[in-house]
Amino acid sequence: MDIKIRSSDPAVIALCPVAEQEGIATVFDRYEMQQPQCGFGTLGLCCRICWKGPCRVDPFGDGPQAGICGAGKDTIVARNLIRMMAAGAAAHSEHGRHIALAMQRVGKGELPDYHIRDEEKLKSIAGRLDIAVADRTITDIAYDVATKTLEDYQNQDSKVPCHWISASLPAKRLSLLGKLGVLPHNIDATVAQIMSRTHIGCDADPENLVLGGMRGALADFNGMALATELSDAMFGTPKPVVTQANIGVIKKQAVNIAVNGHNPLLSEVICDIASEMNSIARDAGASEGINIVGICCTGNEVMMRHGIPLATNYLSQEMAIFTGALDAMVVDVQCIMPSLPQISECYHTEFITTMDENKMPGARHVSFHEDKARETARKIVQYAIDAYGRRDAKRINIPDIKQTAIVGFSSEAVMAALATLNAADPLAPLVENIVNGNILGVALFAGCNSTRAIQDENFQVIAKILARNNVLLLATGCGAGAFAKHGLMNQQATEAWAGDSLKAVLTAIGVSAGLEGPLPLILHMGSCVDNSRAVQLATALADRLNVDLSDLPLVASAPEAMSEKAIAIASWSVAIGLPTHLGIVPQVTGSAVVTDLITEGAKDLFGGYFLVESDPALAAEKLVAVIREKRHALGI
Ligand code: CUV
């Protein structure tokens, strides 16, 4: 296999031959082995919802046009689609619940290993949730914030929407979503309703199903908004920090520990403990002590908050092990390939699962609970140090491939940078430059990598074209990882790729904010749950201009989306009014009705819609055209 047709990441191109030599299959090999993939599944036309099935609808119209129960293609496709949205919402919201429960216990004084590190942020959240802060202790406020947040999982009054969505979107948007009946009142109930209405013999109306799915997607937004905000209060709100990304951040002379997954509750403590255990690592022979590196969204979390370097993003997570110098990979939840423990077994690498509901065959399981966080983290770091002693020097192969990245652009950090230009009215410089056209518009890149695209390629091609057209670029998730690895999140990238007027704006802000040069070409806003940060910024802009989110020259793009979570994110992005590009054809095209619903139909209802285009250059052109259209409608 020519790996260059599967990945554009030079580290992957360097390490895949190592895997081949070792006779170990990678995600790219398994993709080949899956070809040709099932056409019914690709179109969304395979139904496995009951045991009379699986049933399939013939897309050419010759064979059966309904499943055994009578469900036709539109019902089958819609049910499959919204179950994915529900799964995505469940994943993000479970992550959020985990953080909220931990914060509630911090509030009760039950978790000595955790603290409220950002008291200002906690108070600002409390204000948004109408919780009093004057003359109260931080722990009391934390308890109330967490308790009110948890009401979003418990409220049974369907007329009262979830607190977090109410506190996060412009009034105009909330009113529209309320009228459409898609504002979630309870995350768990919304997910359960999707599972229930898609059971055999329930909701069969494609439009009704898709609207129910959109409510689930908005519950996903609610779950990620609260996850982000509570994490900031507990672990700190990100500020710009210079770090490095790609596999070359793994160090030969250090005990290398990769944290992989999503939830910062464990990785934060691992970072703390690692710095305390450096001398033990040195005594074991690792002259550079302990080196924590990140993968996927846990990587983004610790990168944004502490400048921990990012080893890689989703599709290349296996590559870290092929360096032969990864002593442990510690995982929590989501987007962790089950192949990893098997590959680790071929090396000296300790593969450690930590969440009782996320175990993997072949892994060592160290059960993580917040009340013993430091003790557990110490045990995990010790396993890594022990593994270091078992390294095989002959198999060490760390390609010297890494790029500088400036990360940490929370919405607070963006506002702080803007405030250096105009303290009284920080949004003014941004608004002025959008209105006068120096910034044509804003694009948010999100989502995963997929074997259905050349890894990281769509991200790079689209971003460079948009930047040339003076579009301000934001990124989260594995998209952010892709940009960081490929050197598009540094000042050199701004010099190389930004259009003249965008470059001037990024330089003015960067210099004024003390960066001694422009802001990076693409602002790293964090992990997937941190997409809520971009919405926060967009909401501030919309409120300032007294328009709705759908009026802004703002687009979203998930050019290599893959996970159910990404489907949920892309769907709420549509529901809040954003034209949302997908570079991978979603598994809905077996139904013209559903395809139309999420494109043209959604446009009529929400103002947002899906724009599917798998050619990245064409996608970029279309996104620029959409931004121009929005400007025209605004009269700017
Ligand atoms: Ni949550 S969801 S592959 S790690 S962005 Fe990365 Fe990000 Fe998709 Fe997963």
XYZ file of C-alpha atoms and ligand atoms in Angstrom:
645
model
C 0.000 0.000 0.000
C 1.219 3.493 -0.794
C 0.635 5.196 2.545
C 0.682 8.624 0.906
C -2.780 7.979 -0.485
C -4.012 7.359 3.073
C -2.254 10.037 5.141
C -0.556 13.364 4.573
C 1.162 13.245 7.956
C 4.935 12.847 7.466
C 5.208 10.975 10.770
C 2.694 8.403 9.570
C 4.544 8.112 6.286
C 7.764 7.497 8.251
C 6.304 4.968 10.698
C 3.974 2.858 8.549
C 6.942 1.023 6.987
C 8.062 0.146 10.530
C 4.660 -1.424 11.200
C 4.915 -3.306 7.938
C 8.378 -4.591 8.783
C 7.117 -5.761 12.162
C 4.186 -7.484 10.449
C 1.635 -5.506 12.481
C -1.535 -4.243 10.806
C -2.480 -0.600 11.254
C -5.766 1.216 10.827
C -4.759 1.877 7.223
C -4.229 -1.834 6.530
C -7.516 -2.748 8.168
C -9.245 -0.155 6.013
C -7.872 -1.918 2.908
C -9.015 -5.268 4.258
C -12.565 -3.928 4.689
C -12.882 -3.050 0.998
C -15.337 -3.066 -0.597
C -17.460 -1.736 2.253
C -21.152 -2.599 2.396
C -23.129 -0.418 -0.011
C -26.348 -0.689 2.000
C -24.630 0.502 5.165
C -22.892 3.309 3.291
C -26.266 4.604 2.131
C -27.866 4.137 5.565
C -30.244 1.528 4.139
C -29.419 -1.397 6.419
C -31.748 -1.782 9.420
C -30.630 -3.874 12.390
C -33.076 -2.423 14.872
C -34.934 -5.708 15.451
C -34.077 -9.411 15.232
C -36.344 -10.088 12.295
C -33.635 -8.242 10.432
C -31.187 -7.251 9.242
C -33.319 -5.805 6.466
C -32.081 -3.846 3.499
C -33.787 -1.629 0.978
C -32.622 -1.906 -2.591
C -31.378 1.534 -3.607
C -31.931 0.784 -7.298
C -35.616 0.129 -6.812
C -35.519 -3.460 -8.131
C -35.481 -5.411 -4.875
C -37.446 -4.898 -1.654
C -38.444 -1.323 -0.861
C -39.333 -1.953 2.771
C -38.044 -3.949 5.733
C -40.062 -6.901 7.079
C -42.007 -4.570 9.414
C -42.800 -2.248 6.535
C -40.286 0.511 7.332
C -39.254 2.146 4.079
C -35.956 3.751 3.192
C -36.786 7.155 4.661
C -37.722 5.700 8.032
C -34.700 3.408 8.116
C -32.230 6.142 7.177
C -33.745 8.668 9.601
C -33.729 6.194 12.500
C -30.125 5.211 11.842
C -29.073 8.848 11.642
C -30.715 10.028 14.841
C -29.469 7.048 16.828
C -25.974 8.271 15.943
C -26.871 11.743 17.195
C -28.152 10.210 20.434
C -24.936 8.237 20.897
C -22.874 11.373 20.330
C -24.986 13.326 22.798
C -24.660 10.520 25.333
C -20.873 10.461 24.970
C -20.308 14.195 25.423
C -22.913 14.484 28.138
C -21.559 11.533 30.092
C -18.169 13.263 30.013
C -19.904 16.434 31.254
C -21.768 14.582 33.991
C -18.510 13.058 35.193
C -17.011 16.549 35.573
C -20.156 17.986 37.192
C -20.349 15.161 39.739
C -16.684 15.674 40.561
C -17.219 19.400 40.993
C -20.171 18.785 43.270
C -17.955 16.618 45.468
C -15.239 19.293 45.413
C -17.960 21.623 46.652
C -18.719 19.224 49.488
C -15.033 18.975 50.363
C -14.902 15.294 49.468
C -12.154 15.353 46.842
C -8.903 16.706 48.273
C -7.046 15.899 45.020
C -9.074 18.495 43.077
C -9.524 22.233 43.484
C -11.202 25.165 41.825
C -8.140 26.511 40.033
C -9.930 29.326 38.248
C -12.120 31.101 40.774
C -12.908 33.959 38.398
C -14.234 31.537 35.832
C -16.335 29.779 38.441
C -17.872 33.090 39.454
C -18.596 34.055 35.891
C -20.311 30.699 35.304
C -22.303 31.180 38.490
C -23.445 34.551 37.151
C -24.609 32.969 33.913
C -26.597 30.397 35.889
C -28.106 33.029 38.239
C -26.250 31.723 41.266
C -25.259 34.255 43.910
C -21.532 34.720 44.533
C -21.277 37.634 46.966
C -19.937 36.759 50.425
C -19.837 33.047 49.649
C -16.974 30.568 49.764
C -15.638 29.182 46.527
C -16.598 25.653 47.527
C -20.177 26.713 48.204
C -20.398 28.365 44.822
C -18.867 25.288 43.187
C -21.426 23.065 44.882
C -24.311 25.199 43.643
C -22.930 25.494 40.106
C -22.501 21.721 39.892
C -25.901 21.032 41.415
C -27.675 23.387 39.049
C -25.736 21.894 36.149
C -26.862 18.419 37.154
C -30.486 19.613 36.927
C -29.906 19.512 33.158
C -29.845 15.723 33.559
C -32.853 15.607 35.887
C -35.476 18.217 35.051
C -38.809 16.590 34.144
C -40.654 19.753 33.116
C -40.450 19.722 29.344
C -41.427 23.399 29.175
C -38.236 24.445 30.968
C -35.189 24.121 28.699
C -31.801 23.011 30.022
C -29.950 25.756 31.907
C -26.775 25.573 29.885
C -28.302 25.979 26.460
C -30.378 28.880 27.787
C -27.222 30.491 29.129
C -25.250 29.955 25.922
C -27.213 30.969 22.820
C -28.578 34.326 21.628
C -32.189 35.055 22.621
C -33.296 35.060 18.981
C -31.941 31.589 18.423
C -33.456 30.236 21.636
C -36.820 31.584 20.652
C -36.649 29.947 17.213
C -35.533 26.608 18.655
C -38.307 26.829 21.245
C -40.904 27.387 18.535
C -39.594 24.389 16.609
C -39.885 22.264 19.750
C -36.246 21.215 19.694
C -34.917 22.801 22.891
C -33.898 19.950 25.202
C -35.178 20.072 28.778
C -33.158 17.135 30.062
C -30.141 15.550 28.384
C -30.778 12.011 29.591
C -34.474 12.152 28.714
C -33.703 13.463 25.245
C -31.261 10.643 24.550
C -33.685 8.083 25.987
C -36.528 9.466 23.861
C -34.471 9.030 20.698
C -33.735 5.429 21.627
C -37.371 4.874 22.464
C -38.937 6.499 19.410
C -36.594 4.551 17.106
C -37.503 1.179 18.638
C -39.320 -1.179 16.281
C -42.814 0.020 15.624
C -42.594 3.606 16.925
C -41.889 6.880 15.116
C -41.688 6.220 11.370
C -42.089 9.769 10.093
C -38.735 10.930 8.730
C -39.295 14.612 9.427
C -40.491 14.000 12.959
C -37.545 11.655 13.533
C -34.998 14.171 12.258
C -36.460 16.939 14.431
C -36.258 14.612 17.441
C -32.662 13.962 16.480
C -31.953 17.682 16.345
C -33.206 18.004 19.909
C -30.719 15.272 20.807
C -27.975 17.139 18.973
C -28.808 20.278 20.962
C -28.631 18.170 24.128
C -25.139 17.264 22.898
C -24.324 20.967 22.704
C -25.660 21.444 26.212
C -23.500 18.593 27.515
C -20.338 19.888 25.893
C -20.924 23.480 26.968
C -21.164 22.441 30.588
C -18.200 20.066 30.268
C -16.014 22.864 28.920
C -17.044 25.515 31.405
C -16.832 23.326 34.489
C -13.461 21.954 33.365
C -12.152 25.497 33.044
C -13.251 26.297 36.594
C -11.617 23.143 37.953
C -8.460 23.073 35.846
C -8.001 26.592 34.526
C -9.192 28.543 31.502
C -6.729 28.148 28.635
C -4.435 31.015 27.684
C -2.042 31.120 24.728
C 0.946 28.852 25.211
C 3.692 27.752 22.837
C 4.165 24.038 22.401
C 4.938 21.397 19.786
C 3.001 18.811 17.885
C 3.652 15.537 16.097
C 5.395 12.299 16.866
C 8.831 13.904 17.326
C 7.680 15.178 20.729
C 8.362 11.674 22.053
C 11.825 11.782 23.660
C 14.358 8.993 23.562
C 15.841 9.851 26.973
C 12.546 10.262 28.833
C 9.858 8.011 30.225
C 7.159 8.773 27.664
C 3.541 8.576 28.736
C 0.759 9.276 26.242
C -2.612 10.347 27.595
C -5.366 9.463 25.129
C -9.115 9.925 25.226
C -11.166 12.888 26.371
C -11.830 13.552 30.013
C -9.364 15.853 31.811
C -10.192 14.466 35.282
C -7.502 11.808 35.005
C -4.989 13.442 32.666
C -4.753 16.585 34.806
C -3.701 14.544 37.821
C -1.271 12.475 35.732
C 0.432 15.725 34.662
C 0.737 16.845 38.306
C 2.053 13.512 39.542
C 4.498 13.144 36.655
C 6.217 16.364 37.622
C 6.544 15.032 41.171
C 7.997 11.704 40.021
C 10.693 13.017 37.679
C 13.509 12.043 39.998
C 12.298 8.434 40.168
C 12.328 8.341 36.365
C 15.847 9.769 36.319
C 17.008 7.173 38.829
C 15.616 4.550 36.468
C 17.934 5.893 33.756
C 15.692 8.345 31.905
C 17.899 11.431 31.974
C 15.085 13.690 30.803
C 12.622 12.499 33.429
C 8.983 12.021 32.513
C 7.553 13.319 29.252
C 3.775 13.461 28.977
C 2.419 13.680 25.447
C -1.178 13.954 24.328
C -3.280 12.129 21.758
C -6.777 13.066 20.487
C -8.910 15.267 22.687
C -7.309 14.509 26.046
C -4.217 15.700 24.221
C -6.004 18.901 23.250
C -7.191 19.457 26.839
C -3.738 19.220 28.427
C -2.125 21.006 25.494
C -4.440 24.005 25.884
C -4.084 24.211 29.653
C -0.460 23.240 30.216
C 1.338 23.322 26.883
C 1.791 19.528 26.979
C 2.941 18.589 23.454
C 0.559 16.708 21.175
C 1.914 13.435 19.802
C -0.790 12.907 17.226
C -4.507 12.908 16.411
C -7.084 10.166 16.019
C -6.150 8.271 12.895
C -2.461 7.958 13.755
C -2.780 7.057 17.436
C -1.212 3.651 16.762
C 1.942 5.302 15.419
C 3.026 6.443 18.874
C 3.652 2.814 19.832
C 5.681 2.081 16.694
C 8.298 4.570 17.899
C 9.363 1.850 20.337
C 9.847 4.614 22.907
C 6.333 4.971 24.255
C 6.464 3.514 27.746
C 2.791 3.824 28.567
C -0.429 4.839 26.928
C -3.084 5.778 29.447
C -6.627 6.041 28.157
C -9.978 7.108 29.529
C -12.976 7.333 27.200
C -13.854 7.696 23.502
C -11.974 7.405 20.205
C -9.437 4.914 21.559
C -8.723 2.194 19.010
C -9.166 -1.347 20.380
C -6.118 -2.295 18.307
C -3.864 -0.366 20.694
C -3.491 -2.975 23.473
C -2.695 -5.608 20.856
C 0.014 -3.468 19.275
C 1.347 -2.555 22.724
C 1.781 -6.269 23.430
C 4.250 -6.447 20.520
C 6.315 -3.759 22.257
C 7.287 -2.958 25.838
C 4.479 -0.375 26.067
C 2.107 -0.544 29.053
C -1.413 0.006 27.787
C -3.612 1.119 30.661
C -7.375 1.561 30.672
C -8.757 3.536 33.601
C -12.524 3.812 33.350
C -14.552 0.855 34.609
C -17.032 1.268 31.772
C -14.262 1.367 29.118
C -12.080 -1.745 29.312
C -10.199 -3.372 26.453
C -8.978 -6.950 25.959
C -5.211 -7.089 26.418
C -5.020 -3.898 28.474
C -3.965 -3.488 32.068
C -6.903 -1.935 33.912
C -6.212 0.509 36.723
C -9.577 1.597 38.037
C -9.747 5.366 38.388
C -11.911 7.099 40.978
C -11.637 10.764 41.874
C -11.312 10.127 45.596
C -8.063 8.237 44.976
C -6.926 10.261 41.964
C -3.345 11.007 43.011
C -2.749 7.503 44.338
C -4.019 5.984 41.080
C -1.998 8.380 38.957
C 1.149 7.510 40.931
C 0.581 3.803 40.292
C 0.095 4.463 36.573
C 3.241 6.589 36.279
C 5.209 3.890 38.114
C 4.059 1.289 35.564
C 5.452 3.559 32.855
C 8.768 3.964 34.651
C 9.026 0.175 35.066
C 8.248 -0.294 31.366
C 11.052 2.121 30.451
C 13.493 -0.461 31.813
C 12.122 -3.048 29.373
C 12.695 -0.974 26.223
C 14.426 -2.651 23.301
C 16.996 -0.106 22.093
C 17.117 -1.713 18.645
C 13.425 -1.004 18.054
C 13.493 2.691 18.931
C 12.602 4.794 15.935
C 11.369 8.317 16.646
C 11.066 10.343 13.438
C 12.268 13.868 14.179
C 9.043 15.400 12.938
C 7.349 18.118 14.944
C 6.026 21.646 14.513
C 5.651 24.615 16.791
C 2.078 25.464 17.727
C 0.638 28.352 19.705
C -2.512 27.019 21.339
C -4.901 27.976 24.132
C -7.392 30.320 22.499
C -10.372 30.028 24.791
C -13.002 32.675 24.081
C -11.730 34.450 27.218
C -8.207 34.430 25.773
C -9.441 35.803 22.448
C -11.357 38.550 24.259
C -8.305 39.336 26.402
C -6.163 39.676 23.277
C -8.772 41.929 21.680
C -9.000 43.965 24.880
C -5.368 44.990 24.448
C -6.573 46.956 21.406
C -9.727 48.305 22.988
C -10.132 47.736 26.710
C -13.513 49.435 26.929
C -15.029 47.448 24.086
C -12.990 44.330 23.237
C -15.359 43.103 20.535
C -15.093 46.369 18.620
C -11.841 45.593 16.764
C -13.270 42.240 15.619
C -16.597 43.742 14.553
C -14.913 46.620 12.720
C -12.628 44.309 10.786
C -15.482 42.020 9.823
C -17.640 44.940 8.742
C -14.887 46.613 6.715
C -14.031 43.281 5.081
C -10.489 42.906 6.404
C -11.869 39.703 7.854
C -14.196 38.195 5.266
C -15.809 35.818 7.733
C -15.089 33.137 10.293
C -14.756 29.378 9.836
C -14.699 26.793 12.595
C -12.973 23.512 11.774
C -13.992 20.574 13.904
C -14.161 16.834 13.937
C -12.132 13.783 13.412
C -10.016 12.046 10.823
C -11.455 9.251 8.737
C -9.917 6.557 6.582
C -12.409 7.769 3.963
C -10.124 10.750 3.351
C -6.366 11.250 3.142
C -5.562 11.930 6.788
C -5.372 15.679 7.566
C -5.395 16.605 3.877
C -8.903 18.078 3.621
C -8.241 20.237 6.666
C -5.083 21.703 5.200
C -6.353 22.321 1.698
C -9.549 24.042 2.842
C -7.860 26.106 5.550
C -5.176 27.447 3.234
C -7.731 28.555 0.653
C -9.958 30.175 3.274
C -6.971 31.936 4.843
C -5.967 33.336 1.462
C -9.510 34.693 1.245
C -9.057 36.443 4.599
C -11.309 34.112 6.582
C -10.489 33.964 10.292
C -9.947 30.314 11.236
C -10.770 28.495 14.465
C -10.263 24.805 15.177
C -11.021 22.104 17.720
C -10.678 18.353 18.102
C -8.625 16.293 15.708
C -8.909 19.122 13.177
C -6.932 21.275 15.577
C -4.533 18.360 15.993
C -4.089 18.168 12.237
C -3.292 21.877 11.967
C -0.907 21.772 14.916
C 0.984 18.790 13.465
C 1.273 20.385 10.053
C 2.608 23.712 11.274
C -0.519 25.768 10.595
C -0.911 26.987 14.167
C 2.127 29.185 14.342
C 3.157 32.669 13.302
C 5.112 31.479 10.270
C 1.899 29.999 8.918
C 0.212 33.383 9.201
C 3.044 34.931 7.204
C 2.878 32.172 4.621
C -0.848 31.638 4.153
C -2.970 34.526 5.402
C -4.419 36.960 2.878
C -3.040 40.487 3.233
C -5.877 42.026 5.201
C -6.251 39.005 7.508
C -2.498 39.066 8.100
C -2.671 42.722 9.050
C -5.460 42.074 11.563
C -3.768 39.004 13.075
C -0.545 40.987 13.354
C -2.195 43.979 14.999
C -3.885 41.768 17.596
C -0.859 39.521 18.142
C 1.596 42.379 18.586
C -0.745 44.277 20.858
C -1.310 41.123 22.943
C 2.439 40.687 23.433
C 3.072 37.787 21.047
C 5.825 39.728 19.219
C 4.193 38.892 15.932
C 0.871 37.821 14.478
C -1.634 35.483 16.034
C -1.266 31.987 14.616
C -3.036 31.364 11.317
C -5.579 29.087 13.004
C -6.709 29.573 16.590
C -6.718 26.345 18.624
C -9.883 26.478 20.718
C -9.497 23.044 22.282
C -11.037 19.599 22.271
C -14.382 18.567 20.760
C -16.380 19.670 23.795
C -14.663 23.034 23.379
C -16.651 23.703 20.236
C -18.848 25.485 22.755
C -16.048 28.087 23.035
C -16.507 29.028 19.397
C -20.263 29.275 19.952
C -19.609 31.554 22.918
C -17.586 33.881 20.728
C -20.178 33.744 17.945
C -22.976 34.451 20.411
C -21.125 37.515 21.696
C -20.742 38.706 18.104
C -24.402 38.074 17.244
C -25.604 39.834 20.397
C -23.332 42.732 19.673
C -24.723 43.103 16.137
C -28.246 42.327 17.325
C -28.614 39.514 14.801
C -29.033 35.747 15.019
C -26.183 33.261 14.604
C -27.524 32.315 11.170
C -26.995 35.914 10.001
C -23.266 35.969 10.756
C -20.685 35.302 8.019
C -19.760 32.197 9.957
C -19.405 28.634 8.684
C -18.373 25.319 10.193
C -16.479 22.504 8.532
C -15.921 18.897 9.549
C -13.988 17.761 6.498
C -12.953 14.359 7.879
C -15.790 13.609 10.337
C -16.137 10.064 11.541
C -17.562 9.586 15.042
C -21.157 9.648 16.280
C -20.079 12.613 18.397
C -19.026 14.474 15.265
C -22.445 13.772 13.756
C -24.099 15.206 16.860
C -21.847 18.296 16.745
C -22.416 18.882 13.055
C -26.159 18.525 13.603
C -26.362 21.112 16.409
C -24.147 23.339 14.321
C -26.914 23.212 11.697
C -29.589 23.708 14.370
C -27.944 26.862 15.699
C -27.934 28.258 12.169
C -24.522 27.537 10.694
C -23.865 26.347 7.164
C -21.942 23.194 8.030
C -19.631 21.506 5.595
C -19.033 17.749 5.683
C -16.146 16.373 3.647
C -17.301 12.784 4.085
C -20.619 11.801 2.558
C -22.865 10.931 5.532
C -24.680 7.580 5.635
C -28.017 9.090 4.643
C -27.958 9.235 0.874
C -30.186 6.161 0.560
C -33.084 8.467 1.360
C -33.703 11.512 -0.806
C -36.236 12.676 1.784
C -33.738 12.655 4.667
C -30.958 14.084 2.507
C -33.258 16.911 1.529
C -34.386 17.411 5.135
C -30.886 18.004 6.442
C -29.862 20.230 3.542
C -32.652 22.345 1.987
C -35.259 21.502 4.638
C -32.958 22.457 7.475
C -32.121 25.719 5.751
C -35.783 26.730 5.806
C -36.247 25.780 9.446
C -32.933 26.687 11.072
C -31.037 28.853 8.605
C -28.222 26.309 9.038
C -27.788 23.337 6.732
C -25.410 20.581 5.678
C -23.172 21.268 2.737
C -21.601 18.018 1.568
C -18.513 18.261 -0.625
C -15.684 15.760 -0.547
C -13.379 17.686 -2.877
C -11.542 20.024 -0.479
C -10.725 22.753 -3.002
C -14.334 22.862 -4.170
C -15.523 22.822 -0.567
C -13.369 25.847 0.199
C -14.794 27.699 -2.788
C -18.323 26.901 -1.680
C -17.619 28.051 1.878
C -16.200 31.356 0.638
C -19.321 31.796 -1.505
C -21.558 31.123 1.521
C -19.643 33.686 3.574
C -20.032 36.268 0.805
C -23.752 35.506 0.605
C -24.111 36.104 4.363
C -22.212 39.395 4.104
C -24.424 40.476 1.256
C -27.564 39.735 3.284
C -26.160 41.780 6.178
C -25.447 44.637 3.800
C -21.680 44.597 4.477
Ni -13.309 14.455 20.582
S -14.502 12.641 18.153
S -11.747 11.412 16.573
S -10.903 12.545 19.532
S -12.324 14.771 16.801
Fe -10.925 13.243 17.115
Fe -11.761 14.468 19.398
Fe -13.359 12.925 16.464
Fe -12.565 11.642 18.465
